[in-house]
PDB file of C-alpha atoms in Angstrom:
ATOM      1  CA  GLN N   1      90.875  71.226  97.817  1.00 95.00           C
ATOM      2  CA  VAL N   2      91.243  74.751  96.454  1.00 96.00           C
ATOM      3  CA  ARG N   3      92.541  77.281  98.968  1.00 97.00           C
ATOM      4  CA  LEU N   4      93.552  80.924  98.843  1.00 98.00           C
ATOM      5  CA  GLU N   5      95.470  81.944 101.955  1.00 98.00           C
ATOM      6  CA  GLN N   6      96.047  85.663 102.483  1.00 98.00           C
ATOM      7  CA  SER N   7      98.640  87.414 104.624  1.00 98.00           C
ATOM      8  CA  GLY N   8      97.792  88.979 107.962  1.00 98.00           C
ATOM      9  CA  ALA N   9      96.359  92.312 109.008  1.00 98.00           C
ATOM     10  CA  GLU N  10      98.351  95.482 108.395  1.00 98.00           C
ATOM     11  CA  VAL N  11      98.346  98.932 109.980  1.00 98.00           C
ATOM     12  CA  LYS N  12      99.952 101.656 107.881  1.00 98.00           C
ATOM     13  CA  LYS N  13     100.401 105.425 108.038  1.00 98.00           C
ATOM     14  CA  PRO N  14      99.107 107.708 105.285  1.00 98.00           C
ATOM     15  CA  GLY N  15     101.539 107.853 102.388  1.00 98.00           C
ATOM     16  CA  ALA N  16     102.999 104.405 103.093  1.00 98.00           C
ATOM     17  CA  SER N  17     102.678 101.235 100.977  1.00 98.00           C
ATOM     18  CA  VAL N  18     101.165  97.850 101.741  1.00 98.00           C
ATOM     19  CA  LYS N  19     101.759  94.500 100.044  1.00 98.00           C
ATOM     20  CA  VAL N  20      99.226  91.718 100.538  1.00 98.00           C
ATOM     21  CA  SER N  21      99.951  88.138  99.489  1.00 98.00           C
ATOM     22  CA  CYS N  22      97.546  85.455  98.327  1.00 98.00           C
ATOM     23  CA  LYS N  23      98.975  81.923  98.292  1.00 98.00           C
ATOM     24  CA  THR N  24      96.930  79.517  96.205  1.00 98.00           C
ATOM     25  CA  SER N  25      96.790  75.723  96.254  1.00 97.00           C
ATOM     26  CA  GLY N  26      94.695  72.826  95.021  1.00 96.00           C
ATOM     27  CA  TYR N  27      94.419  73.825  91.362  1.00 95.00           C
ATOM     28  CA  THR N  28      96.589  74.658  88.353  1.00 95.00           C
ATOM     29  CA  PHE N  29      97.844  78.155  89.213  1.00 96.00           C
ATOM     30  CA  ARG N  30      98.410  79.342  85.648  1.00 95.00           C
ATOM     31  CA  ARG N  31      94.937  78.332  84.499  1.00 95.00           C
ATOM     32  CA  PHE N  32      92.736  80.948  86.232  1.00 95.00           C
ATOM     33  CA  TYR N  33      92.981  84.686  86.658  1.00 96.00           C
ATOM     34  CA  VAL N  34      93.229  86.046  90.194  1.00 97.00           C
ATOM     35  CA  HIS N  35      91.119  89.073  91.063  1.00 97.00           C
ATOM     36  CA  TRP N  36      91.445  91.545  93.935  1.00 98.00           C
ATOM     37  CA  MET N  37      88.471  93.210  95.631  1.00 98.00           C
ATOM     38  CA  ARG N  38      88.153  95.421  98.680  1.00 98.00           C
ATOM     39  CA  GLN N  39      85.398  96.346 101.076  1.00 98.00           C
ATOM     40  CA  ALA N  40      85.542  99.468 103.211  1.00 98.00           C
ATOM     41  CA  PRO N  41      83.899  99.274 106.657  1.00 97.00           C
ATOM     42  CA  GLY N  42      80.128  99.000 106.269  1.00 96.00           C
ATOM     43  CA  GLN N  43      80.343  99.382 102.497  1.00 97.00           C
ATOM     44  CA  GLY N  44      79.919  97.222  99.425  1.00 97.00           C
ATOM     45  CA  LEU N  45      82.420  95.294  97.330  1.00 98.00           C
ATOM     46  CA  GLU N  46      84.795  97.093  94.974  1.00 98.00           C
ATOM     47  CA  TRP N  47      86.657  95.237  92.205  1.00 97.00           C
ATOM     48  CA  MET N  48      90.247  96.500  92.046  1.00 98.00           C
ATOM     49  CA  GLY N  49      91.872  94.543  89.261  1.00 97.00           C
ATOM     50  CA  VAL N  50      93.000  91.211  87.909  1.00 97.00           C
ATOM     51  CA  ILE N  51      96.204  89.363  87.040  1.00 97.00           C
ATOM     52  CA  ASN N  52      96.734  86.507  84.614  1.00 96.00           C
ATOM     53  CA  PRO N  53      99.239  84.208  86.342  1.00 96.00           C
ATOM     54  CA  ALA N  54     100.135  82.604  83.006  1.00 94.00           C
ATOM     55  CA  ASP N  55     101.828  85.726  81.655  1.00 95.00           C
ATOM     56  CA  GLY N  56     101.635  88.359  84.403  1.00 96.00           C
ATOM     57  CA  GLY N  57      99.249  90.541  82.419  1.00 97.00           C
ATOM     58  CA  THR N  58      97.160  92.919  84.538  1.00 97.00           C
ATOM     59  CA  THR N  59      94.100  95.154  84.339  1.00 97.00           C
ATOM     60  CA  TYR N  60      93.349  97.711  87.049  1.00 97.00           C
ATOM     61  CA  THR N  61      90.339  99.846  87.760  1.00 96.00           C
ATOM     62  CA  GLN N  62      90.886 103.461  86.803  1.00 95.00           C
ATOM     63  CA  LYS N  63      90.243 104.657  90.367  1.00 93.00           C
ATOM     64  CA  ILE N  64      93.509 103.179  91.673  1.00 95.00           C
ATOM     65  CA  GLN N  65      95.531 102.960  88.443  1.00 92.00           C
ATOM     66  CA  GLY N  66      98.998 104.316  89.126  1.00 94.00           C
ATOM     67  CA  ARG N  67      98.922 103.326  92.815  1.00 97.00           C
ATOM     68  CA  VAL N  68      98.430  99.560  92.507  1.00 98.00           C
ATOM     69  CA  THR N  69     100.680  96.770  91.266  1.00 98.00           C
ATOM     70  CA  MET N  70      99.660  93.118  91.045  1.00 98.00           C
ATOM     71  CA  THR N  71     102.313  90.462  90.518  1.00 98.00           C
ATOM     72  CA  SER N  72     102.467  86.680  90.460  1.00 97.00           C
ATOM     73  CA  GLU N  73     105.105  84.163  91.447  1.00 97.00           C
ATOM     74  CA  THR N  74     104.656  80.837  89.666  1.00 96.00           C
ATOM     75  CA  SER N  75     107.209  78.970  91.799  1.00 96.00           C
ATOM     76  CA  THR N  76     105.068  79.450  94.923  1.00 97.00           C
ATOM     77  CA  SER N  77     101.618  79.854  93.277  1.00 98.00           C
ATOM     78  CA  THR N  78     101.325  83.209  95.009  1.00 98.00           C
ATOM     79  CA  VAL N  79      99.856  86.492  93.873  1.00 98.00           C
ATOM     80  CA  TYR N  80     100.676  89.876  95.409  1.00 98.00           C
ATOM     81  CA  MET N  81      98.838  93.179  95.497  1.00 98.00           C
ATOM     82  CA  GLU N  82     100.797  96.310  96.414  1.00 98.00           C
ATOM     83  CA  LEU N  83      99.028  99.616  97.013  1.00 98.00           C
ATOM     84  CA  ASN N  84     101.085 102.805  97.334  1.00 98.00           C
ATOM     85  CA  SER N  85     100.467 106.310  98.664  1.00 98.00           C
ATOM     86  CA  LEU N  86      97.911 105.007 101.119  1.00 98.00           C
ATOM     87  CA  ARG N  87      95.079 107.252 102.249  1.00 97.00           C
ATOM     88  CA  SER N  88      92.531 106.857 105.025  1.00 97.00           C
ATOM     89  CA  ASP N  89      89.890 105.809 102.512  1.00 97.00           C
ATOM     90  CA  ASP N  90      92.052 102.794 101.575  1.00 98.00           C
ATOM     91  CA  THR N  91      91.113 101.297 104.939  1.00 98.00           C
ATOM     92  CA  ALA N  92      89.272  98.110 104.006  1.00 98.00           C
ATOM     93  CA  VAL N  93      89.228  94.346 103.934  1.00 98.00           C
ATOM     94  CA  TYR N  94      91.126  93.218 100.846  1.00 98.00           C
ATOM     95  CA  TYR N  95      90.150  89.935  99.181  1.00 98.00           C
ATOM     96  CA  CYS N  96      91.785  87.852  96.471  1.00 98.00           C
ATOM     97  CA  ALA N  97      89.608  85.471  94.496  1.00 98.00           C
ATOM     98  CA  THR N  98      89.890  83.192  91.545  1.00 95.00           C
ATOM     99  CA  TYR N  99      86.933  82.479  89.320  1.00 89.00           C
ATOM    100  CA  GLY N 100      86.445  80.897  85.954  1.00 86.00           C
ATOM    101  CA  SER N 101      84.170  81.379  82.991  1.00 83.00           C
ATOM    102  CA  GLY N 102      82.492  79.230  80.372  1.00 81.00           C
ATOM    103  CA  THR N 103      82.908  75.589  81.329  1.00 85.00           C
ATOM    104  CA  TYR N 104      84.482  76.743  84.589  1.00 86.00           C
ATOM    105  CA  ALA N 105      81.824  79.324  85.459  1.00 84.00           C
ATOM    106  CA  LEU N 106      81.180  77.696  88.837  1.00 84.00           C
ATOM    107  CA  PHE N 107      84.888  77.662  89.811  1.00 89.00           C
ATOM    108  CA  ASP N 108      84.853  80.426  92.403  1.00 93.00           C
ATOM    109  CA  TYR N 109      87.119  80.629  95.448  1.00 96.00           C
ATOM    110  CA  TRP N 110      88.006  83.503  97.756  1.00 98.00           C
ATOM    111  CA  GLY N 111      90.671  84.185 100.330  1.00 98.00           C
ATOM    112  CA  GLN N 112      89.732  84.927 103.907  1.00 98.00           C
ATOM    113  CA  GLY N 113      90.410  88.636 103.554  1.00 98.00           C
ATOM    114  CA  THR N 114      93.164  90.912 104.867  1.00 98.00           C
ATOM    115  CA  VAL N 115      92.311  93.934 107.000  1.00 98.00           C
ATOM    116  CA  VAL N 116      94.348  96.995 106.055  1.00 98.00           C
ATOM    117  CA  THR N 117      94.016 100.002 108.343  1.00 98.00           C
ATOM    118  CA  VAL N 118      95.452 103.360 107.305  1.00 98.00           C
ATOM    119  CA  SER N 119      95.749 105.722 110.227  1.00 97.00           C
ATOM    120  CA  SER N 120      98.143 108.347 111.488  1.00 95.00           C
TER     121      SER N 120
ATOM    122  CA  GLU F   1      82.388 101.260  83.291  1.00 95.00           C
ATOM    123  CA  ILE F   2      79.150  99.303  83.651  1.00 97.00           C
ATOM    124  CA  VAL F   3      77.050 100.440  86.606  1.00 98.00           C
ATOM    125  CA  LEU F   4      74.869  97.892  88.398  1.00 98.00           C
ATOM    126  CA  THR F   5      71.886  99.135  90.380  1.00 98.00           C
ATOM    127  CA  GLN F   6      70.313  96.777  92.893  1.00 98.00           C
ATOM    128  CA  SER F   7      66.849  97.157  94.357  1.00 97.00           C
ATOM    129  CA  PRO F   8      65.574  97.382  96.927  1.00 97.00           C
ATOM    130  CA  ALA F   9      68.416  98.492  99.165  1.00 98.00           C
ATOM    131  CA  THR F  10      66.776  96.707 102.094  1.00 98.00           C
ATOM    132  CA  LEU F  11      64.154  93.970 102.002  1.00 98.00           C
ATOM    133  CA  SER F  12      62.312  93.016 105.194  1.00 98.00           C
ATOM    134  CA  LEU F  13      60.580  89.636 105.032  1.00 98.00           C
ATOM    135  CA  SER F  14      59.577  86.771 107.301  1.00 97.00           C
ATOM    136  CA  PRO F  15      60.930  83.223 107.173  1.00 97.00           C
ATOM    137  CA  GLY F  16      58.966  81.224 104.634  1.00 97.00           C
ATOM    138  CA  ALA F  17      58.317  84.246 102.422  1.00 98.00           C
ATOM    139  CA  ARG F  18      59.457  84.607  98.840  1.00 98.00           C
ATOM    140  CA  ALA F  19      62.256  87.115  98.156  1.00 98.00           C
ATOM    141  CA  THR F  20      62.815  88.850  94.836  1.00 98.00           C
ATOM    142  CA  LEU F  21      66.022  90.865  94.407  1.00 98.00           C
ATOM    143  CA  LEU F  22      66.679  92.938  91.303  1.00 98.00           C
ATOM    144  CA  CYS F  23      69.856  94.002  89.516  1.00 98.00           C
ATOM    145  CA  ARG F  24      69.863  96.381  86.548  1.00 98.00           C
ATOM    146  CA  ALA F  25      72.916  97.058  84.365  1.00 98.00           C
ATOM    147  CA  SER F  26      73.638 100.370  82.642  1.00 98.00           C
ATOM    148  CA  GLN F  27      74.343  98.456  79.416  1.00 98.00           C
ATOM    149  CA  SER F  28      73.911  94.885  78.254  1.00 98.00           C
ATOM    150  CA  VAL F  29      76.043  92.267  79.995  1.00 97.00           C
ATOM    151  CA  SER F  30      74.411  89.368  78.112  1.00 97.00           C
ATOM    152  CA  THR F  31      74.206  86.643  80.780  1.00 96.00           C
ATOM    153  CA  TYR F  32      77.596  87.397  82.354  1.00 96.00           C
ATOM    154  CA  LEU F  33      76.145  88.092  85.770  1.00 97.00           C
ATOM    155  CA  ALA F  34      76.859  86.516  89.147  1.00 97.00           C
ATOM    156  CA  TRP F  35      75.054  86.706  92.484  1.00 98.00           C
ATOM    157  CA  TYR F  36      76.853  86.515  95.827  1.00 98.00           C
ATOM    158  CA  GLN F  37      75.686  86.179  99.410  1.00 98.00           C
ATOM    159  CA  GLN F  38      77.751  87.773 102.168  1.00 98.00           C
ATOM    160  CA  LYS F  39      77.313  87.336 105.899  1.00 98.00           C
ATOM    161  CA  ARG F  40      78.967  89.581 108.479  1.00 96.00           C
ATOM    162  CA  GLY F  41      82.677  88.926 108.816  1.00 95.00           C
ATOM    163  CA  GLN F  42      82.797  86.424 105.949  1.00 97.00           C
ATOM    164  CA  ALA F  43      83.967  86.455 102.362  1.00 97.00           C
ATOM    165  CA  PRO F  44      81.238  86.481  99.726  1.00 98.00           C
ATOM    166  CA  ARG F  45      79.876  83.123  98.595  1.00 97.00           C
ATOM    167  CA  LEU F  46      78.874  82.476  94.979  1.00 97.00           C
ATOM    168  CA  LEU F  47      75.211  81.572  94.576  1.00 97.00           C
ATOM    169  CA  ILE F  48      74.548  81.948  90.852  1.00 96.00           C
ATOM    170  CA  ASN F  49      76.764  82.513  87.810  1.00 95.00           C
ATOM    171  CA  ASP F  50      75.978  83.114  84.156  1.00 95.00           C
ATOM    172  CA  ALA F  51      72.676  84.615  85.351  1.00 96.00           C
ATOM    173  CA  SER F  52      70.988  81.295  86.114  1.00 96.00           C
ATOM    174  CA  SER F  53      73.522  78.532  86.914  1.00 95.00           C
ATOM    175  CA  ARG F  54      73.409  77.572  90.565  1.00 96.00           C
ATOM    176  CA  ALA F  55      76.805  77.061  92.208  1.00 94.00           C
ATOM    177  CA  THR F  56      77.810  73.770  93.798  1.00 92.00           C
ATOM    178  CA  GLY F  57      76.097  73.151  97.118  1.00 94.00           C
ATOM    179  CA  ILE F  58      73.599  76.006  96.792  1.00 97.00           C
ATOM    180  CA  PRO F  59      70.053  74.962  97.759  1.00 97.00           C
ATOM    181  CA  GLY F  60      67.386  74.741  95.099  1.00 97.00           C
ATOM    182  CA  ARG F  61      65.359  77.561  96.691  1.00 98.00           C
ATOM    183  CA  PHE F  62      67.841  80.009  95.104  1.00 98.00           C
ATOM    184  CA  SER F  63      67.305  80.770  91.423  1.00 98.00           C
ATOM    185  CA  GLY F  64      68.481  83.421  88.992  1.00 98.00           C
ATOM    186  CA  SER F  65      67.027  84.748  85.771  1.00 98.00           C
ATOM    187  CA  GLY F  66      67.466  87.512  83.239  1.00 98.00           C
ATOM    188  CA  SER F  67      69.680  88.632  80.396  1.00 98.00           C
ATOM    189  CA  GLY F  68      70.840  91.874  78.858  1.00 98.00           C
ATOM    190  CA  THR F  69      70.251  94.559  81.481  1.00 98.00           C
ATOM    191  CA  ASP F  70      67.683  93.135  83.905  1.00 98.00           C
ATOM    192  CA  PHE F  71      68.295  90.293  86.334  1.00 98.00           C
ATOM    193  CA  THR F  72      66.477  88.695  89.244  1.00 98.00           C
ATOM    194  CA  LEU F  73      67.562  86.558  92.177  1.00 98.00           C
ATOM    195  CA  THR F  74      64.660  84.680  93.744  1.00 98.00           C
ATOM    196  CA  ILE F  75      64.645  82.843  97.050  1.00 98.00           C
ATOM    197  CA  SER F  76      61.475  80.765  96.994  1.00 97.00           C
ATOM    198  CA  SER F  77      61.006  80.227 100.728  1.00 97.00           C
ATOM    199  CA  LEU F  78      63.290  82.067 103.108  1.00 98.00           C
ATOM    200  CA  GLU F  79      65.123  80.196 105.815  1.00 98.00           C
ATOM    201  CA  ALA F  80      66.856  81.753 108.822  1.00 97.00           C
ATOM    202  CA  GLU F  81      70.328  81.413 107.291  1.00 97.00           C
ATOM    203  CA  ASP F  82      69.308  83.362 104.169  1.00 98.00           C
ATOM    204  CA  PHE F  83      69.203  86.727 105.939  1.00 97.00           C
ATOM    205  CA  ALA F  84      72.354  88.428 104.676  1.00 98.00           C
ATOM    206  CA  VAL F  85      73.556  90.933 102.086  1.00 98.00           C
ATOM    207  CA  TYR F  86      73.363  90.011  98.400  1.00 98.00           C
ATOM    208  CA  TYR F  87      75.488  91.453  95.607  1.00 98.00           C
ATOM    209  CA  CYS F  88      75.330  91.125  91.847  1.00 98.00           C
ATOM    210  CA  GLN F  89      78.515  91.356  89.764  1.00 98.00           C
ATOM    211  CA  GLN F  90      78.868  91.720  86.007  1.00 97.00           C
ATOM    212  CA  ARG F  91      81.629  89.777  84.263  1.00 95.00           C
ATOM    213  CA  SER F  92      81.017  91.070  80.775  1.00 95.00           C
ATOM    214  CA  ASN F  93      83.636  93.839  80.700  1.00 93.00           C
ATOM    215  CA  TRP F  94      86.500  94.912  82.924  1.00 92.00           C
ATOM    216  CA  PRO F  95      86.185  96.425  85.496  1.00 94.00           C
ATOM    217  CA  TYR F  96      83.998  93.632  86.859  1.00 95.00           C
ATOM    218  CA  THR F  97      81.709  95.930  88.802  1.00 97.00           C
ATOM    219  CA  PHE F  98      79.421  95.032  91.715  1.00 98.00           C
ATOM    220  CA  GLY F  99      76.033  96.384  92.613  1.00 98.00           C
ATOM    221  CA  GLN F 100      75.728  98.266  95.897  1.00 98.00           C
ATOM    222  CA  GLY F 101      74.001  95.331  97.594  1.00 98.00           C
ATOM    223  CA  THR F 102      70.579  94.392  98.962  1.00 98.00           C
ATOM    224  CA  LYS F 103      70.283  93.719 102.671  1.00 98.00           C
ATOM    225  CA  LEU F 104      67.752  90.997 103.374  1.00 98.00           C
ATOM    226  CA  GLU F 105      66.558  91.341 106.948  1.00 97.00           C
ATOM    227  CA  ILE F 106      64.091  89.532 109.169  1.00 95.00           C
ATOM    228  CA  LYS F 107      60.732  91.240 109.499  1.00 93.00           C
TER     229      LYS F 107
END
């Protein structure tokens, strides 16, 4: 079965960096884009960006462009999201998800979420 | 960036009632719209994609409609497990924005 397993909770100080991993299994890794979303405490969902595991191509939302890097590692079917220059408002649950389109529109799987807390 | 506006922000209904949730896009997204349900402490779960296609395992009481800028999620007869927060997401253009959510609560 399809699974996305994320790394554990992180506590970081302002100005630091965090790198969250998302290990996928149960499907052809290179076939579907992997998206990253976050959800601040008590708030809604925010789409952060996407990576194409087939070629490493990325698109990021303008809000965090310049602070975020998404990478993929084909050998382990793992995607990473690194966020730099952390601020208190980066405190959130971070999710990876893979979802398809067209014929694969109902292919939709999410990780369990990773809590990132930014606090001095 | 396409802005999605959901209404109402909160909907208070009784079990057995019919729920109608709305999502309006700031520009046309054709039918590239998904609906998610999220319960406290859980990842979102896909209900509907491409505006009206029900995801695997989703009960028939959930249905989606609309195209262009106006979309509706209907729950025909609410059950206890349906009380949650619902989000729409457009997948027409990057960034794949979400609406701010509708909280469906028990009256």
